[in-house]
Amino acid sequence: MDQSVIESEPSLALFADHHGLAVYEQLAQQLKQGIVMTNRLYLEIGFDQGETVQTLFQTIFPDAQIRIRQDMAGHDRMVRVIFNPGNGE
């Protein structure tokens, strides 16, 4: 990992447990429990986490609309979750 990334990003974001997925797992559980509430969620992800993060949220929120977006190099970089896709959003 480039030193500039290590110096500018929170260590929790770079070195999370469960292969970097612990933060996403915790957030998904907080959303499920109503601790955190939103209709839309945008997550920055590691280049190899797209399918795993998508599956995590789709399993917990089967009615959500989940889309993976790529960066300019074509790597998975963001996941968008819309929790109420039938609300005209």
PDB file of C-alpha atoms in Angstrom:
ATOM      1  CA  MET A   1       0.000   0.000   0.000  1.00  0.00           C
ATOM      2  CA  ASP A   2       1.306   3.413  -0.927  1.00  0.00           C
ATOM      3  CA  GLN A   3       2.628   5.459   2.010  1.00  0.00           C
ATOM      4  CA  SER A   4       0.466   8.454   1.035  1.00  0.00           C
ATOM      5  CA  VAL A   5      -2.649   6.279   1.424  1.00  0.00           C
ATOM      6  CA  ILE A   6      -1.530   5.070   4.848  1.00  0.00           C
ATOM      7  CA  GLU A   7      -0.896   8.648   5.945  1.00  0.00           C
ATOM      8  CA  SER A   8      -4.183  10.062   4.671  1.00  0.00           C
ATOM      9  CA  GLU A   9      -6.762   7.355   5.377  1.00  0.00           C
ATOM     10  CA  PRO A  10      -8.046   6.185   8.783  1.00  0.00           C
ATOM     11  CA  SER A  11      -6.376   2.938   9.820  1.00  0.00           C
ATOM     12  CA  LEU A  12      -9.800   1.421  10.575  1.00  0.00           C
ATOM     13  CA  ALA A  13     -10.706   1.869   6.901  1.00  0.00           C
ATOM     14  CA  LEU A  14      -7.456   0.314   5.705  1.00  0.00           C
ATOM     15  CA  PHE A  15      -6.937  -2.517   8.175  1.00  0.00           C
ATOM     16  CA  ALA A  16     -10.418  -3.690   9.249  1.00  0.00           C
ATOM     17  CA  ASP A  17     -10.955  -7.249  10.472  1.00  0.00           C
ATOM     18  CA  HIS A  18     -12.553  -9.973   8.308  1.00  0.00           C
ATOM     19  CA  HIS A  19     -10.510  -9.105   5.224  1.00  0.00           C
ATOM     20  CA  GLY A  20     -11.529  -5.451   5.469  1.00  0.00           C
ATOM     21  CA  LEU A  21     -15.236  -6.182   5.802  1.00  0.00           C
ATOM     22  CA  ALA A  22     -15.779  -5.591   9.541  1.00  0.00           C
ATOM     23  CA  VAL A  23     -16.875  -1.972   9.110  1.00  0.00           C
ATOM     24  CA  TYR A  24     -19.424  -2.925   6.435  1.00  0.00           C
ATOM     25  CA  GLU A  25     -20.734  -5.801   8.573  1.00  0.00           C
ATOM     26  CA  GLN A  26     -21.142  -3.499  11.571  1.00  0.00           C
ATOM     27  CA  LEU A  27     -22.891  -0.833   9.509  1.00  0.00           C
ATOM     28  CA  ALA A  28     -25.277  -3.382   7.971  1.00  0.00           C
ATOM     29  CA  GLN A  29     -26.217  -4.644  11.436  1.00  0.00           C
ATOM     30  CA  GLN A  30     -26.750  -1.096  12.727  1.00  0.00           C
ATOM     31  CA  LEU A  31     -29.012  -0.370   9.766  1.00  0.00           C
ATOM     32  CA  LYS A  32     -30.940  -3.604  10.345  1.00  0.00           C
ATOM     33  CA  GLN A  33     -31.422  -2.729  14.032  1.00  0.00           C
ATOM     34  CA  GLY A  34     -32.480   0.841  13.248  1.00  0.00           C
ATOM     35  CA  ILE A  35     -29.479   2.356  15.057  1.00  0.00           C
ATOM     36  CA  VAL A  36     -28.565   4.080  11.792  1.00  0.00           C
ATOM     37  CA  MET A  37     -31.376   5.102   9.448  1.00  0.00           C
ATOM     38  CA  THR A  38     -31.157   6.169   5.822  1.00  0.00           C
ATOM     39  CA  ASN A  39     -32.779   5.495   2.457  1.00  0.00           C
ATOM     40  CA  ARG A  40     -29.504   5.550   0.546  1.00  0.00           C
ATOM     41  CA  LEU A  41     -25.988   4.476   1.385  1.00  0.00           C
ATOM     42  CA  TYR A  42     -22.790   5.106  -0.570  1.00  0.00           C
ATOM     43  CA  LEU A  43     -19.683   3.145   0.403  1.00  0.00           C
ATOM     44  CA  GLU A  44     -16.137   3.375  -0.839  1.00  0.00           C
ATOM     45  CA  ILE A  45     -14.712  -0.126  -1.145  1.00  0.00           C
ATOM     46  CA  GLY A  46     -11.466  -1.854  -1.917  1.00  0.00           C
ATOM     47  CA  PHE A  47     -10.956  -2.911  -5.535  1.00  0.00           C
ATOM     48  CA  ASP A  48     -11.681  -6.567  -4.697  1.00  0.00           C
ATOM     49  CA  GLN A  49     -14.602  -6.117  -2.271  1.00  0.00           C
ATOM     50  CA  GLY A  50     -17.486  -5.284  -4.621  1.00  0.00           C
ATOM     51  CA  GLU A  51     -19.228  -8.631  -4.875  1.00  0.00           C
ATOM     52  CA  THR A  52     -18.691  -9.453  -1.201  1.00  0.00           C
ATOM     53  CA  VAL A  53     -20.087  -6.132   0.048  1.00  0.00           C
ATOM     54  CA  GLN A  54     -22.976  -6.406  -2.397  1.00  0.00           C
ATOM     55  CA  THR A  55     -23.786  -9.916  -1.150  1.00  0.00           C
ATOM     56  CA  LEU A  56     -23.532  -8.804   2.484  1.00  0.00           C
ATOM     57  CA  PHE A  57     -26.101  -6.043   2.046  1.00  0.00           C
ATOM     58  CA  GLN A  58     -28.325  -8.051  -0.308  1.00  0.00           C
ATOM     59  CA  THR A  59     -28.513 -10.883   2.233  1.00  0.00           C
ATOM     60  CA  ILE A  60     -29.570  -8.568   5.055  1.00  0.00           C
ATOM     61  CA  PHE A  61     -31.735  -6.297   2.863  1.00  0.00           C
ATOM     62  CA  PRO A  62     -33.164  -8.513   0.094  1.00  0.00           C
ATOM     63  CA  ASP A  63     -35.427  -5.745  -1.256  1.00  0.00           C
ATOM     64  CA  ALA A  64     -32.631  -3.175  -1.557  1.00  0.00           C
ATOM     65  CA  GLN A  65     -31.288  -2.077  -4.905  1.00  0.00           C
ATOM     66  CA  ILE A  66     -27.501  -2.472  -4.832  1.00  0.00           C
ATOM     67  CA  ARG A  67     -25.096  -1.331  -7.510  1.00  0.00           C
ATOM     68  CA  ILE A  68     -21.320  -1.544  -7.764  1.00  0.00           C
ATOM     69  CA  ARG A  69     -19.529   1.338  -9.494  1.00  0.00           C
ATOM     70  CA  GLN A  70     -16.036   1.239 -10.940  1.00  0.00           C
ATOM     71  CA  ASP A  71     -13.284   3.836 -10.790  1.00  0.00           C
ATOM     72  CA  MET A  72     -11.526   5.261 -13.849  1.00  0.00           C
ATOM     73  CA  ALA A  73      -9.224   2.224 -13.966  1.00  0.00           C
ATOM     74  CA  GLY A  74     -12.215  -0.135 -14.106  1.00  0.00           C
ATOM     75  CA  HIS A  75     -11.832  -1.454 -10.539  1.00  0.00           C
ATOM     76  CA  ASP A  76     -14.788  -1.814  -8.196  1.00  0.00           C
ATOM     77  CA  ARG A  77     -14.670   1.303  -6.020  1.00  0.00           C
ATOM     78  CA  MET A  78     -18.131   2.175  -4.698  1.00  0.00           C
ATOM     79  CA  VAL A  79     -21.310   0.427  -3.655  1.00  0.00           C
ATOM     80  CA  ARG A  80     -24.648   2.243  -3.709  1.00  0.00           C
ATOM     81  CA  VAL A  81     -27.523   0.824  -1.675  1.00  0.00           C
ATOM     82  CA  ILE A  82     -31.073   2.130  -2.064  1.00  0.00           C
ATOM     83  CA  PHE A  83     -33.225   0.648   0.695  1.00  0.00           C
ATOM     84  CA  ASN A  84     -36.657   1.620  -0.643  1.00  0.00           C
ATOM     85  CA  PRO A  85     -36.352   1.376  -4.436  1.00  0.00           C
ATOM     86  CA  GLY A  86     -40.142   1.367  -4.854  1.00  0.00           C
ATOM     87  CA  ASN A  87     -40.472   4.887  -3.398  1.00  0.00           C
ATOM     88  CA  GLY A  88     -39.891   6.529  -6.771  1.00  0.00           C
ATOM     89  CA  GLU A  89     -36.228   7.188  -6.055  1.00  0.00           C
TER      90      GLU A  89
END
